[in-house]
């Protein structure tokens, strides 16, 4: 991360910094369009049993406290879906991908972004986070792949299809593995339609098979690859550069009116102290302490842990 910041602030790398500022402007404009409405106590947006348990556990005495807690929690939750749409609308198109808008339950409805590279069409379904895929979504997306992949090939006039289930943030370790189950079920369903599997997503390893992130197969001169990519790997593929997730994180940090907080501040959230300490270790004088802190805070969602490499330049 230290090297990334130096590269994007050094005079000889002004094109990189300009790119981050452009991405920041695009994200900022789209985020301002989010309509976050506070929840109501109307029997559907809050859970009375959870509220009672929370009040007991955290010594809540009056309804003004409840009002503040519910507003923060529910507004945060409501923004989650809208933020996923911001990502879909802004980031892949910024890096040259076409956005696919299609009504539900149609041939293209399980595709958010696409691009053609040589003789391959690359298709991405963007999913908000590591725990957001349900069992019904697994079945729905796998069905769409097995049913429509040849039509996708014909639609883009190519013989190779690469379909990616992409998680906007997190890592393979933190996934609930439902994204991999989409790949597994798609392999099962396409095999039933006579796809000849050349590389399975389940690899033999003694008595216990190992899950692989993708499978590949062919049928009638056409080929299909289905895989899952999470966070850092997803955006590296979308943007074509390894540090794309840092570009995105810094662009988001630049959208905010930030202030730095000192080391030693007391936190209720685990690892927040580690994030602040890590940010303070980054030697990039041209970047404010506040931006470093928010950049590391965002970047923490894309890695399993924060470490300083032997060269002291990577996250």
PDB file of N, CA, C and O in Angstrom, residues 144-170:
ATOM      1  N   UNK A 144     -29.657 -20.381 -15.029  1.00  0.00           N
ATOM      2  CA  UNK A 144     -29.461 -19.419 -16.125  1.00  0.00           C
ATOM      3  C   UNK A 144     -28.219 -19.764 -16.937  1.00  0.00           C
ATOM      4  O   UNK A 144     -28.233 -19.692 -18.171  1.00  0.00           O
ATOM      5  N   UNK A 145     -27.154 -20.147 -16.263  1.00  0.00           N
ATOM      6  CA  UNK A 145     -25.923 -20.507 -16.975  1.00  0.00           C
ATOM      7  C   UNK A 145     -26.154 -21.709 -17.876  1.00  0.00           C
ATOM      8  O   UNK A 145     -25.828 -21.683 -19.068  1.00  0.00           O
ATOM      9  N   UNK A 146     -26.705 -22.779 -17.314  1.00  0.00           N
ATOM     10  CA  UNK A 146     -26.877 -24.011 -18.085  1.00  0.00           C
ATOM     11  C   UNK A 146     -27.865 -23.832 -19.231  1.00  0.00           C
ATOM     12  O   UNK A 146     -27.712 -24.436 -20.296  1.00  0.00           O
ATOM     13  N   UNK A 147     -28.866 -22.984 -19.033  1.00  0.00           N
ATOM     14  CA  UNK A 147     -29.899 -22.786 -20.046  1.00  0.00           C
ATOM     15  C   UNK A 147     -29.470 -21.824 -21.144  1.00  0.00           C
ATOM     16  O   UNK A 147     -29.802 -22.012 -22.323  1.00  0.00           O
ATOM     17  N   UNK A 148     -28.690 -20.796 -20.773  1.00  0.00           N
ATOM     18  CA  UNK A 148     -28.485 -19.671 -21.692  1.00  0.00           C
ATOM     19  C   UNK A 148     -27.076 -19.514 -22.246  1.00  0.00           C
ATOM     20  O   UNK A 148     -26.865 -18.656 -23.112  1.00  0.00           O
ATOM     21  N   UNK A 149     -26.111 -20.291 -21.797  1.00  0.00           N
ATOM     22  CA  UNK A 149     -24.729 -19.966 -22.166  1.00  0.00           C
ATOM     23  C   UNK A 149     -24.479 -20.035 -23.668  1.00  0.00           C
ATOM     24  O   UNK A 149     -23.728 -19.215 -24.206  1.00  0.00           O
ATOM     25  N   UNK A 150     -25.121 -20.967 -24.356  1.00  0.00           N
ATOM     26  CA  UNK A 150     -24.939 -21.040 -25.810  1.00  0.00           C
ATOM     27  C   UNK A 150     -25.580 -19.816 -26.475  1.00  0.00           C
ATOM     28  O   UNK A 150     -25.028 -19.240 -27.422  1.00  0.00           O
ATOM     29  N   UNK A 151     -26.705 -19.399 -25.949  1.00  0.00           N
ATOM     30  CA  UNK A 151     -27.344 -18.198 -26.492  1.00  0.00           C
ATOM     31  C   UNK A 151     -26.492 -16.959 -26.214  1.00  0.00           C
ATOM     32  O   UNK A 151     -26.438 -16.044 -27.045  1.00  0.00           O
ATOM     33  N   UNK A 152     -25.819 -16.919 -25.062  1.00  0.00           N
ATOM     34  CA  UNK A 152     -24.890 -15.820 -24.794  1.00  0.00           C
ATOM     35  C   UNK A 152     -23.766 -15.818 -25.830  1.00  0.00           C
ATOM     36  O   UNK A 152     -23.381 -14.761 -26.339  1.00  0.00           O
ATOM     37  N   UNK A 153     -23.252 -16.991 -26.128  1.00  0.00           N
ATOM     38  CA  UNK A 153     -22.208 -17.122 -27.135  1.00  0.00           C
ATOM     39  C   UNK A 153     -22.678 -16.560 -28.477  1.00  0.00           C
ATOM     40  O   UNK A 153     -21.970 -15.796 -29.135  1.00  0.00           O
ATOM     41  N   UNK A 154     -23.896 -16.923 -28.870  1.00  0.00           N
ATOM     42  CA  UNK A 154     -24.440 -16.444 -30.139  1.00  0.00           C
ATOM     43  C   UNK A 154     -24.737 -14.949 -30.096  1.00  0.00           C
ATOM     44  O   UNK A 154     -24.548 -14.240 -31.090  1.00  0.00           O
ATOM     45  N   UNK A 155     -25.206 -14.471 -28.957  1.00  0.00           N
ATOM     46  CA  UNK A 155     -25.560 -13.060 -28.812  1.00  0.00           C
ATOM     47  C   UNK A 155     -24.344 -12.170 -29.063  1.00  0.00           C
ATOM     48  O   UNK A 155     -24.451 -11.117 -29.713  1.00  0.00           O
ATOM     49  N   UNK A 156     -23.175 -12.590 -28.532  1.00  0.00           N
ATOM     50  CA  UNK A 156     -21.958 -11.796 -28.704  1.00  0.00           C
ATOM     51  C   UNK A 156     -21.102 -12.295 -29.876  1.00  0.00           C
ATOM     52  O   UNK A 156     -19.999 -11.807 -30.081  1.00  0.00           O
ATOM     53  N   UNK A 157     -21.617 -13.285 -30.591  1.00  0.00           N
ATOM     54  CA  UNK A 157     -20.967 -13.794 -31.807  1.00  0.00           C
ATOM     55  C   UNK A 157     -19.543 -14.291 -31.533  1.00  0.00           C
ATOM     56  O   UNK A 157     -18.593 -13.961 -32.258  1.00  0.00           O
ATOM     57  N   UNK A 158     -19.398 -15.071 -30.484  1.00  0.00           N
ATOM     58  CA  UNK A 158     -18.118 -15.688 -30.136  1.00  0.00           C
ATOM     59  C   UNK A 158     -18.355 -17.151 -29.795  1.00  0.00           C
ATOM     60  O   UNK A 158     -19.494 -17.581 -29.580  1.00  0.00           O
ATOM     61  N   UNK A 159     -17.270 -17.919 -29.714  1.00  0.00           N
ATOM     62  CA  UNK A 159     -17.392 -19.341 -29.399  1.00  0.00           C
ATOM     63  C   UNK A 159     -17.007 -19.683 -27.964  1.00  0.00           C
ATOM     64  O   UNK A 159     -17.170 -20.829 -27.531  1.00  0.00           O
ATOM     65  N   UNK A 160     -16.497 -18.678 -27.218  1.00  0.00           N
ATOM     66  CA  UNK A 160     -16.066 -18.937 -25.846  1.00  0.00           C
ATOM     67  C   UNK A 160     -16.801 -18.010 -24.879  1.00  0.00           C
ATOM     68  O   UNK A 160     -16.887 -16.803 -25.120  1.00  0.00           O
ATOM     69  N   UNK A 161     -17.298 -18.595 -23.804  1.00  0.00           N
ATOM     70  CA  UNK A 161     -18.005 -17.839 -22.775  1.00  0.00           C
ATOM     71  C   UNK A 161     -17.285 -18.032 -21.445  1.00  0.00           C
ATOM     72  O   UNK A 161     -16.992 -19.164 -21.040  1.00  0.00           O
ATOM     73  N   UNK A 162     -16.996 -16.936 -20.783  1.00  0.00           N
ATOM     74  CA  UNK A 162     -16.426 -16.974 -19.422  1.00  0.00           C
ATOM     75  C   UNK A 162     -17.384 -16.240 -18.498  1.00  0.00           C
ATOM     76  O   UNK A 162     -17.577 -15.030 -18.635  1.00  0.00           O
ATOM     77  N   UNK A 163     -17.989 -16.978 -17.587  1.00  0.00           N
ATOM     78  CA  UNK A 163     -18.986 -16.407 -16.679  1.00  0.00           C
ATOM     79  C   UNK A 163     -18.386 -16.340 -15.275  1.00  0.00           C
ATOM     80  O   UNK A 163     -17.922 -17.350 -14.738  1.00  0.00           O
ATOM     81  N   UNK A 164     -18.409 -15.144 -14.685  1.00  0.00           N
ATOM     82  CA  UNK A 164     -17.792 -14.921 -13.380  1.00  0.00           C
ATOM     83  C   UNK A 164     -18.852 -14.510 -12.362  1.00  0.00           C
ATOM     84  O   UNK A 164     -19.593 -13.546 -12.575  1.00  0.00           O
ATOM     85  N   UNK A 165     -18.923 -15.256 -11.272  1.00  0.00           N
ATOM     86  CA  UNK A 165     -19.717 -14.839 -10.119  1.00  0.00           C
ATOM     87  C   UNK A 165     -18.785 -14.009  -9.248  1.00  0.00           C
ATOM     88  O   UNK A 165     -17.848 -14.532  -8.632  1.00  0.00           O
ATOM     89  N   UNK A 166     -18.990 -12.698  -9.216  1.00  0.00           N
ATOM     90  CA  UNK A 166     -18.047 -11.796  -8.561  1.00  0.00           C
ATOM     91  C   UNK A 166     -18.581 -11.227  -7.261  1.00  0.00           C
ATOM     92  O   UNK A 166     -19.704 -10.716  -7.212  1.00  0.00           O
ATOM     93  N   UNK A 167     -17.775 -11.329  -6.210  1.00  0.00           N
ATOM     94  CA  UNK A 167     -18.128 -10.735  -4.925  1.00  0.00           C
ATOM     95  C   UNK A 167     -17.461  -9.364  -4.833  1.00  0.00           C
ATOM     96  O   UNK A 167     -16.239  -9.246  -4.979  1.00  0.00           O
ATOM     97  N   UNK A 168     -18.235  -8.323  -4.580  1.00  0.00           N
ATOM     98  CA  UNK A 168     -17.711  -6.960  -4.610  1.00  0.00           C
ATOM     99  C   UNK A 168     -16.580  -6.726  -3.614  1.00  0.00           C
ATOM    100  O   UNK A 168     -15.718  -5.874  -3.835  1.00  0.00           O
ATOM    101  N   UNK A 169     -16.601  -7.438  -2.489  1.00  0.00           N
ATOM    102  CA  UNK A 169     -15.527  -7.319  -1.503  1.00  0.00           C
ATOM    103  C   UNK A 169     -15.365  -8.658  -0.802  1.00  0.00           C
ATOM    104  O   UNK A 169     -15.999  -9.639  -1.178  1.00  0.00           O
ATOM    105  N   UNK A 170     -14.482  -8.730   0.181  1.00  0.00           N
ATOM    106  CA  UNK A 170     -14.173  -9.925   0.956  1.00  0.00           C
ATOM    107  C   UNK A 170     -13.186 -10.826   0.224  1.00  0.00           C
ATOM    108  O   UNK A 170     -12.594 -10.449  -0.789  1.00  0.00           O
TER     109      UNK A 170
END
